[in-house]
PDB file of C-alpha atoms in Angstrom:
ATOM      1  CA  MET A   1      24.899  69.547 -64.612  1.00  0.00           C
ATOM      2  CA  LYS A   2      26.899  67.596 -62.964  1.00  0.00           C
ATOM      3  CA  GLU A   3      26.348  69.091 -59.413  1.00  0.00           C
ATOM      4  CA  ALA A   4      22.601  69.637 -60.380  1.00  0.00           C
ATOM      5  CA  TYR A   5      22.077  65.541 -60.636  1.00  0.00           C
ATOM      6  CA  PHE A   6      24.242  64.751 -57.744  1.00  0.00           C
ATOM      7  CA  ARG A   7      22.342  67.604 -55.920  1.00  0.00           C
ATOM      8  CA  LEU A   8      18.667  66.040 -57.242  1.00  0.00           C
ATOM      9  CA  ALA A   9      19.996  62.312 -56.753  1.00  0.00           C
ATOM     10  CA  LYS A  10      20.804  63.015 -53.134  1.00  0.00           C
ATOM     11  CA  ARG A  11      17.596  64.421 -52.426  1.00  0.00           C
ATOM     12  CA  PHE A  12      15.708  62.206 -54.568  1.00  0.00           C
ATOM     13  CA  HIS A  13      17.416  58.870 -53.571  1.00  0.00           C
ATOM     14  CA  PRO A  14      14.839  56.454 -51.615  1.00  0.00           C
ATOM     15  CA  ASP A  15      17.293  55.144 -49.313  1.00  0.00           C
ATOM     16  CA  VAL A  16      17.459  58.827 -47.549  1.00  0.00           C
ATOM     17  CA  HIS A  17      13.696  58.993 -46.889  1.00  0.00           C
ATOM     18  CA  HIS A  18      13.292  56.418 -43.884  1.00  0.00           C
ATOM     19  CA  GLY A  19      10.581  57.776 -42.224  1.00  0.00           C
ATOM     20  CA  ALA A  20       7.421  55.640 -41.487  1.00  0.00           C
ATOM     21  CA  SER A  21       5.515  58.521 -42.986  1.00  0.00           C
ATOM     22  CA  LEU A  22       7.269  58.404 -45.763  1.00  0.00           C
ATOM     23  CA  GLY A  23       7.168  55.134 -46.781  1.00  0.00           C
ATOM     24  CA  ASP A  24       4.035  54.799 -49.095  1.00  0.00           C
ATOM     25  CA  LEU A  25       5.949  57.508 -51.320  1.00  0.00           C
ATOM     26  CA  ARG A  26       8.789  55.304 -52.144  1.00  0.00           C
ATOM     27  CA  GLU A  27       8.094  53.742 -55.369  1.00  0.00           C
ATOM     28  CA  LYS A  28       7.748  57.366 -56.390  1.00  0.00           C
ATOM     29  CA  LEU A  29      11.257  57.915 -55.019  1.00  0.00           C
ATOM     30  CA  GLU A  30      12.515  55.436 -57.174  1.00  0.00           C
ATOM     31  CA  ALA A  31      11.004  56.175 -60.097  1.00  0.00           C
ATOM     32  CA  VAL A  32      12.336  59.930 -60.127  1.00  0.00           C
ATOM     33  CA  PHE A  33      15.511  58.637 -59.302  1.00  0.00           C
ATOM     34  CA  ILE A  34      15.674  56.243 -62.258  1.00  0.00           C
ATOM     35  CA  ARG A  35      14.339  59.174 -64.661  1.00  0.00           C
ATOM     36  CA  LEU A  36      17.199  61.361 -63.267  1.00  0.00           C
ATOM     37  CA  GLY A  37      19.458  59.040 -63.810  1.00  0.00           C
ATOM     38  CA  GLU A  38      18.497  58.779 -67.150  1.00  0.00           C
ATOM     39  CA  ALA A  39      18.323  62.423 -68.089  1.00  0.00           C
ATOM     40  CA  TYR A  40      22.023  62.850 -66.979  1.00  0.00           C
ATOM     41  CA  ASP A  41      23.306  59.927 -68.947  1.00  0.00           C
ATOM     42  CA  THR A  42      21.144  61.384 -72.100  1.00  0.00           C
ATOM     43  CA  LEU A  43      22.544  65.151 -71.700  1.00  0.00           C
ATOM     44  CA  ARG A  44      26.545  63.709 -71.023  1.00  0.00           C
ATOM     45  CA  ASP A  45      26.664  61.553 -74.015  1.00  0.00           C
ATOM     46  CA  ARG A  46      27.118  63.763 -77.129  1.00  0.00           C
ATOM     47  CA  GLY A  47      24.917  61.401 -79.577  1.00  0.00           C
ATOM     48  CA  ARG A  48      22.279  60.422 -77.207  1.00  0.00           C
ATOM     49  CA  ARG A  49      21.635  64.239 -76.537  1.00  0.00           C
ATOM     50  CA  GLY A  50      21.786  65.228 -79.871  1.00  0.00           C
ATOM     51  CA  ASP A  51      19.025  63.036 -80.505  1.00  0.00           C
ATOM     52  CA  TYR A  52      17.115  63.958 -77.885  1.00  0.00           C
ATOM     53  CA  GLU A  53      17.639  67.703 -78.775  1.00  0.00           C
ATOM     54  CA  ALA A  54      16.541  67.029 -82.425  1.00  0.00           C
ATOM     55  CA  ARG A  55      13.247  65.127 -81.501  1.00  0.00           C
ATOM     56  CA  LEU A  56      12.807  68.186 -78.724  1.00  0.00           C
ATOM     57  CA  GLY A  57      12.719  70.255 -82.010  1.00  0.00           C
ATOM     58  CA  ARG A  58      10.498  68.242 -84.351  1.00  0.00           C
ATOM     59  CA  ALA A  59       8.305  67.943 -81.779  1.00  0.00           C
ATOM     60  CA  ARG A  60       8.331  71.768 -81.166  1.00  0.00           C
ATOM     61  CA  PRO A  61       4.666  73.099 -83.262  1.00  0.00           C
ATOM     62  CA  GLN A  62       5.625  75.546 -86.253  1.00  0.00           C
ATOM     63  CA  ALA A  63       3.266  78.477 -86.974  1.00  0.00           C
ATOM     64  CA  PHE A  64       2.424  78.793 -90.389  1.00  0.00           C
ATOM     65  CA  THR A  65       0.115  82.026 -91.319  1.00  0.00           C
ATOM     66  CA  ASP A  66      -1.079  83.652 -94.226  1.00  0.00           C
ATOM     67  CA  ALA A  67      -1.033  87.745 -94.727  1.00  0.00           C
ATOM     68  CA  ALA A  68      -4.154  88.137 -93.294  1.00  0.00           C
ATOM     69  CA  GLY A  69      -2.918  86.189 -90.124  1.00  0.00           C
ATOM     70  CA  GLY A  70      -4.579  83.345 -90.111  1.00  0.00           C
ATOM     71  CA  ALA A  71      -3.683  79.689 -90.157  1.00  0.00           C
ATOM     72  CA  LYS A  72      -2.834  77.802 -92.595  1.00  0.00           C
ATOM     73  CA  PRO A  73      -2.811  73.733 -92.979  1.00  0.00           C
ATOM     74  CA  GLY A  74       0.821  72.631 -93.585  1.00  0.00           C
ATOM     75  CA  PRO A  75       3.887  69.774 -93.115  1.00  0.00           C
ATOM     76  CA  ALA A  76       2.962  70.467 -89.047  1.00  0.00           C
ATOM     77  CA  ALA A  77      -0.152  68.218 -89.512  1.00  0.00           C
ATOM     78  CA  ALA A  78       2.147  64.953 -90.170  1.00  0.00           C
ATOM     79  CA  GLU A  79       4.743  65.774 -87.626  1.00  0.00           C
ATOM     80  CA  PRO A  80       3.204  63.924 -84.561  1.00  0.00           C
ATOM     81  CA  GLU A  81       3.448  60.727 -86.681  1.00  0.00           C
ATOM     82  CA  ARG A  82       7.247  61.038 -87.679  1.00  0.00           C
ATOM     83  CA  ASP A  83       7.788  62.177 -84.087  1.00  0.00           C
ATOM     84  CA  LYS A  84       6.309  58.551 -83.219  1.00  0.00           C
ATOM     85  CA  ASP A  85       8.584  56.288 -85.471  1.00  0.00           C
ATOM     86  CA  GLU A  86      11.464  58.308 -84.578  1.00  0.00           C
ATOM     87  CA  GLU A  87      10.753  57.306 -80.606  1.00  0.00           C
ATOM     88  CA  ALA A  88       9.888  53.571 -82.085  1.00  0.00           C
ATOM     89  CA  ARG A  89      13.318  53.861 -83.794  1.00  0.00           C
ATOM     90  CA  MET A  90      15.301  54.975 -80.486  1.00  0.00           C
ATOM     91  CA  ALA A  91      13.219  52.702 -78.255  1.00  0.00           C
ATOM     92  CA  GLU A  92      14.450  49.388 -80.174  1.00  0.00           C
ATOM     93  CA  GLN A  93      18.073  50.861 -79.989  1.00  0.00           C
ATOM     94  CA  SER A  94      17.140  51.104 -76.249  1.00  0.00           C
ATOM     95  CA  LEU A  95      16.183  47.467 -76.562  1.00  0.00           C
ATOM     96  CA  HIS A  96      19.105  46.310 -78.394  1.00  0.00           C
ATOM     97  CA  ARG A  97      21.745  48.658 -75.904  1.00  0.00           C
ATOM     98  CA  ALA A  98      20.004  46.790 -72.777  1.00  0.00           C
ATOM     99  CA  ALA A  99      20.306  43.400 -73.760  1.00  0.00           C
ATOM    100  CA  LYS A 100      24.318  44.153 -74.627  1.00  0.00           C
ATOM    101  CA  LEU A 101      24.233  45.693 -70.977  1.00  0.00           C
ATOM    102  CA  LEU A 102      22.554  43.103 -68.879  1.00  0.00           C
ATOM    103  CA  GLU A 103      24.616  40.151 -71.013  1.00  0.00           C
ATOM    104  CA  HIS A 104      27.745  41.695 -69.896  1.00  0.00           C
ATOM    105  CA  ALA A 105      26.463  42.417 -66.312  1.00  0.00           C
ATOM    106  CA  LYS A 106      25.870  38.835 -66.094  1.00  0.00           C
ATOM    107  CA  ALA A 107      29.278  37.647 -67.342  1.00  0.00           C
ATOM    108  CA  LEU A 108      31.207  40.200 -65.334  1.00  0.00           C
ATOM    109  CA  GLU A 109      28.886  38.747 -61.881  1.00  0.00           C
ATOM    110  CA  GLN A 110      30.031  35.348 -63.058  1.00  0.00           C
ATOM    111  CA  GLU A 111      34.082  36.244 -62.966  1.00  0.00           C
ATOM    112  CA  LYS A 112      33.841  39.074 -60.262  1.00  0.00           C
ATOM    113  CA  PRO A 113      30.463  39.105 -58.322  1.00  0.00           C
ATOM    114  CA  ASN A 114      32.420  41.340 -55.210  1.00  0.00           C
ATOM    115  CA  GLU A 115      32.855  44.340 -57.661  1.00  0.00           C
ATOM    116  CA  PRO A 116      30.319  46.470 -58.048  1.00  0.00           C
ATOM    117  CA  GLU A 117      30.499  47.656 -61.891  1.00  0.00           C
ATOM    118  CA  HIS A 118      27.606  44.535 -62.740  1.00  0.00           C
ATOM    119  CA  GLN A 119      25.496  46.369 -60.724  1.00  0.00           C
ATOM    120  CA  ARG A 120      25.858  49.474 -62.486  1.00  0.00           C
ATOM    121  CA  LEU A 121      25.382  48.266 -65.786  1.00  0.00           C
ATOM    122  CA  THR A 122      21.996  46.301 -64.632  1.00  0.00           C
ATOM    123  CA  PHE A 123      21.187  49.820 -63.735  1.00  0.00           C
ATOM    124  CA  ASP A 124      21.657  51.837 -66.575  1.00  0.00           C
ATOM    125  CA  ALA A 125      19.874  48.994 -68.622  1.00  0.00           C
ATOM    126  CA  ILE A 126      16.865  49.402 -66.496  1.00  0.00           C
ATOM    127  CA  GLN A 127      17.221  53.308 -67.218  1.00  0.00           C
ATOM    128  CA  LEU A 128      17.128  52.143 -70.793  1.00  0.00           C
ATOM    129  CA  LEU A 129      14.410  50.151 -71.154  1.00  0.00           C
ATOM    130  CA  GLU A 130      11.460  52.049 -68.565  1.00  0.00           C
ATOM    131  CA  PRO A 131      11.238  54.597 -70.770  1.00  0.00           C
ATOM    132  CA  ALA A 132      11.103  52.655 -73.989  1.00  0.00           C
ATOM    133  CA  ILE A 133       8.911  49.808 -73.879  1.00  0.00           C
ATOM    134  CA  GLU A 134       5.842  51.644 -73.813  1.00  0.00           C
ATOM    135  CA  ARG A 135       7.329  53.477 -77.366  1.00  0.00           C
ATOM    136  CA  LEU A 136       8.075  50.033 -78.732  1.00  0.00           C
ATOM    137  CA  GLY A 137       6.368  49.507 -81.869  1.00  0.00           C
ATOM    138  CA  SER A 138       5.628  45.561 -82.053  1.00  0.00           C
ATOM    139  CA  SER A 139       4.041  43.646 -79.171  1.00  0.00           C
ATOM    140  CA  LYS A 140       6.805  40.960 -78.969  1.00  0.00           C
ATOM    141  CA  GLN A 141       9.120  43.937 -78.881  1.00  0.00           C
ATOM    142  CA  LYS A 142       7.701  44.535 -75.728  1.00  0.00           C
ATOM    143  CA  LEU A 143       7.775  41.495 -74.340  1.00  0.00           C
ATOM    144  CA  ARG A 144      11.032  41.324 -74.668  1.00  0.00           C
ATOM    145  CA  ALA A 145      12.082  44.339 -72.942  1.00  0.00           C
ATOM    146  CA  GLN A 146       9.508  43.407 -70.301  1.00  0.00           C
ATOM    147  CA  THR A 147      11.550  40.063 -69.944  1.00  0.00           C
ATOM    148  CA  LEU A 148      14.571  42.298 -69.668  1.00  0.00           C
ATOM    149  CA  LEU A 149      13.592  44.336 -67.494  1.00  0.00           C
ATOM    150  CA  ALA A 150      12.504  41.916 -64.888  1.00  0.00           C
ATOM    151  CA  ARG A 151      15.450  40.489 -65.359  1.00  0.00           C
ATOM    152  CA  GLY A 152      17.336  43.568 -64.214  1.00  0.00           C
ATOM    153  CA  TYR A 153      14.568  44.036 -61.686  1.00  0.00           C
ATOM    154  CA  SER A 154      15.441  40.665 -60.270  1.00  0.00           C
ATOM    155  CA  LYS A 155      19.201  42.004 -59.164  1.00  0.00           C
ATOM    156  CA  ASN A 156      17.916  44.127 -56.283  1.00  0.00           C
ATOM    157  CA  PRO A 157      15.375  41.758 -53.393  1.00  0.00           C
ATOM    158  CA  LYS A 158      13.214  45.035 -53.181  1.00  0.00           C
ATOM    159  CA  TRP A 159      12.598  44.786 -56.647  1.00  0.00           C
ATOM    160  CA  LEU A 160      11.935  41.481 -56.958  1.00  0.00           C
ATOM    161  CA  LYS A 161       7.748  41.855 -56.383  1.00  0.00           C
ATOM    162  CA  ARG A 162       8.294  44.506 -59.667  1.00  0.00           C
ATOM    163  CA  ALA A 163       9.959  41.635 -61.465  1.00  0.00           C
ATOM    164  CA  GLU A 164       7.487  38.429 -60.625  1.00  0.00           C
ATOM    165  CA  GLU A 165       4.354  40.706 -61.776  1.00  0.00           C
ATOM    166  CA  LEU A 166       6.282  42.035 -64.901  1.00  0.00           C
ATOM    167  CA  LEU A 167       6.894  38.134 -65.587  1.00  0.00           C
ATOM    168  CA  LEU A 168       3.389  36.948 -65.049  1.00  0.00           C
ATOM    169  CA  THR A 169       2.086  39.247 -67.585  1.00  0.00           C
ATOM    170  CA  VAL A 170       4.906  38.201 -70.295  1.00  0.00           C
ATOM    171  CA  THR A 171       3.886  34.545 -69.576  1.00  0.00           C
ATOM    172  CA  ARG A 172       0.228  35.170 -70.074  1.00  0.00           C
ATOM    173  CA  ALA A 173       0.925  36.744 -73.092  1.00  0.00           C
ATOM    174  CA  GLN A 174       4.171  34.379 -73.996  1.00  0.00           C
ATOM    175  CA  PRO A 175       3.938  31.407 -72.580  1.00  0.00           C
ATOM    176  CA  GLU A 176       6.211  29.748 -75.098  1.00  0.00           C
ATOM    177  CA  ASN A 177       9.093  32.266 -73.133  1.00  0.00           C
ATOM    178  CA  ALA A 178      11.846  29.647 -71.480  1.00  0.00           C
ATOM    179  CA  GLU A 179      13.378  32.805 -70.115  1.00  0.00           C
ATOM    180  CA  ALA A 180      10.374  34.474 -68.651  1.00  0.00           C
ATOM    181  CA  TRP A 181       9.647  30.920 -67.054  1.00  0.00           C
ATOM    182  CA  ALA A 182      13.114  30.304 -65.911  1.00  0.00           C
ATOM    183  CA  LEU A 183      13.295  33.834 -64.213  1.00  0.00           C
ATOM    184  CA  LEU A 184      10.431  33.122 -62.033  1.00  0.00           C
ATOM    185  CA  GLY A 185      11.922  30.058 -60.769  1.00  0.00           C
ATOM    186  CA  HIS A 186      15.146  32.062 -59.950  1.00  0.00           C
ATOM    187  CA  ILE A 187      12.515  34.852 -58.287  1.00  0.00           C
ATOM    188  CA  TYR A 188      10.887  31.968 -55.889  1.00  0.00           C
ATOM    189  CA  SER A 189      14.261  30.503 -55.434  1.00  0.00           C
ATOM    190  CA  GLN A 190      15.049  33.963 -54.072  1.00  0.00           C
ATOM    191  CA  ARG A 191      12.406  34.472 -51.761  1.00  0.00           C
ATOM    192  CA  GLY A 192      12.673  30.182 -50.528  1.00  0.00           C
ATOM    193  CA  ILE A 193       9.471  29.031 -52.079  1.00  0.00           C
ATOM    194  CA  LYS A 194      11.087  26.199 -53.546  1.00  0.00           C
ATOM    195  CA  SER A 195       8.225  24.386 -54.807  1.00  0.00           C
ATOM    196  CA  ARG A 196       7.060  27.239 -56.809  1.00  0.00           C
ATOM    197  CA  ALA A 197      10.597  27.403 -58.182  1.00  0.00           C
ATOM    198  CA  LEU A 198      10.868  23.785 -58.932  1.00  0.00           C
ATOM    199  CA  SER A 199       7.656  24.093 -61.465  1.00  0.00           C
ATOM    200  CA  MET A 200       8.869  27.351 -63.248  1.00  0.00           C
ATOM    201  CA  TYR A 201      12.102  25.680 -64.000  1.00  0.00           C
ATOM    202  CA  ARG A 202      10.477  22.801 -65.024  1.00  0.00           C
ATOM    203  CA  LYS A 203       8.319  24.665 -67.453  1.00  0.00           C
ATOM    204  CA  ALA A 204      11.307  26.356 -69.058  1.00  0.00           C
ATOM    205  CA  LEU A 205      12.779  22.719 -69.533  1.00  0.00           C
ATOM    206  CA  GLU A 206       9.605  21.640 -71.577  1.00  0.00           C
ATOM    207  CA  LEU A 207      10.131  24.954 -73.812  1.00  0.00           C
ATOM    208  CA  LYS A 208      13.730  24.732 -73.853  1.00  0.00           C
ATOM    209  CA  PRO A 209      15.632  21.605 -72.323  1.00  0.00           C
ATOM    210  CA  ASP A 210      18.794  22.514 -72.213  1.00  0.00           C
ATOM    211  CA  HIS A 211      18.111  25.909 -70.347  1.00  0.00           C
ATOM    212  CA  GLU A 212      21.717  25.819 -68.107  1.00  0.00           C
ATOM    213  CA  GLU A 213      19.896  27.277 -64.841  1.00  0.00           C
ATOM    214  CA  ALA A 214      16.946  25.633 -65.022  1.00  0.00           C
ATOM    215  CA  VAL A 215      18.790  21.942 -65.881  1.00  0.00           C
ATOM    216  CA  ARG A 216      21.187  22.731 -63.082  1.00  0.00           C
ATOM    217  CA  PHE A 217      18.477  23.501 -60.473  1.00  0.00           C
ATOM    218  CA  VAL A 218      15.808  20.565 -61.257  1.00  0.00           C
ATOM    219  CA  ALA A 219      18.938  18.540 -60.750  1.00  0.00           C
ATOM    220  CA  ASP A 220      19.742  19.869 -57.696  1.00  0.00           C
ATOM    221  CA  ASN A 221      16.337  19.826 -56.248  1.00  0.00           C
ATOM    222  CA  GLY A 222      14.177  16.523 -56.788  1.00  0.00           C
ATOM    223  CA  GLY A 223      14.314  16.932 -60.469  1.00  0.00           C
ATOM    224  CA  ALA A 224      14.740  12.819 -61.150  1.00  0.00           C
ATOM    225  CA  GLU A 225      11.004  12.441 -60.326  1.00  0.00           C
ATOM    226  CA  PRO A 226       8.634  13.354 -63.047  1.00  0.00           C
ATOM    227  CA  PRO A 227       6.263  16.246 -62.344  1.00  0.00           C
ATOM    228  CA  PRO A 228       2.575  15.634 -61.388  1.00  0.00           C
ATOM    229  CA  GLY A 229       0.564  14.497 -64.147  1.00  0.00           C
ATOM    230  CA  GLU A 230       3.219  13.012 -66.178  1.00  0.00           C
ATOM    231  CA  ALA A 231       3.289   8.777 -66.661  1.00  0.00           C
ATOM    232  CA  GLU A 232       6.911   7.808 -66.349  1.00  0.00           C
ATOM    233  CA  GLY A 233       8.667   8.098 -69.404  1.00  0.00           C
ATOM    234  CA  GLY A 234       6.529   9.657 -71.133  1.00  0.00           C
ATOM    235  CA  GLY A 235       6.667  13.036 -72.746  1.00  0.00           C
ATOM    236  CA  LEU A 236       9.359  15.274 -73.179  1.00  0.00           C
ATOM    237  CA  LEU A 237       9.867  16.213 -69.527  1.00  0.00           C
ATOM    238  CA  GLY A 238       9.862  12.518 -68.440  1.00  0.00           C
ATOM    239  CA  ARG A 239      12.379  11.599 -71.183  1.00  0.00           C
ATOM    240  CA  PHE A 240      14.528  14.677 -69.720  1.00  0.00           C
ATOM    241  CA  PHE A 241      13.756  13.720 -66.072  1.00  0.00           C
ATOM    242  CA  LYS A 242      14.751   9.609 -66.502  1.00  0.00           C
ATOM    243  CA  LYS A 243      17.988  10.358 -68.165  1.00  0.00           C
ATOM    244  CA  THR A 244      19.171  12.665 -65.336  1.00  0.00           C
TER     245      THR A 244
END
C-alpha cells in the first residue's frame, strides 16, 4: 500500500507537471493528489480504516429473494438513510479533528516558523475538510468547515484565490463571522492590497473588538482614523479607534 501511494503521489504531484500544455490540469492534479493523501491516511490508520470498511459493507445492496426467485422488499430500503446519517457523523468528527490540527499548526508556526511540521498538519486538516463539507448535517457546520478550509488554503500562496472565494461565500451567508472577515484581511494583506485588508479587519473588529490579529493590523496601518462614514467618536469602531 505504501509503495502504491508513493508511486501515485509522485505521478500526480502538481509540481511535477510544469509544461504549458498541462497548465489547465493543475487544479485537477491537486485534487487527485489530495485524495491520494486522504486515502493513504485512512487505510494506514486502523480505526479510520475499520470505519471505512464498515461503511463499504453497509453501502452494498443486499438481495432478498423468495422461493420463486422474485425480489422481496425488506430492510434494505432503509439503508441509504442510515448511511447518510453515518456519513454526517463521520464528517462532524473530521471537522473537529481538523480544527484541532489547525490550532496545533498555528501554535507550531508561531514557535518554530522554519519547521515543516505545521505545514504537514495544515495539509492533513485540508484533507479532512474537503470531503467532509458536503456531508455535514447543518449549514452552520458547513460554514465553519469552509472557514477552516479557507484558513488552511491561505497558508499556500498558490491557493489564496481559493481561500478568498470560500470566505466570500461564508461572509455572504454568515456576515457575523468575525473570523472569516479577519481571514479575508489576512489574504488581502498577503496579496499587497492594504486598503482592502484594512477594510476586512475593521469589519472583524466591529464583530469582535478584541480580535488580536485585527487589532494589531489596524493599529499598525492607520487605524487611528475612523473608517469613512463614521462620525468621530460614534459607534463601536469610533470608540475603538479613539482609544487606539
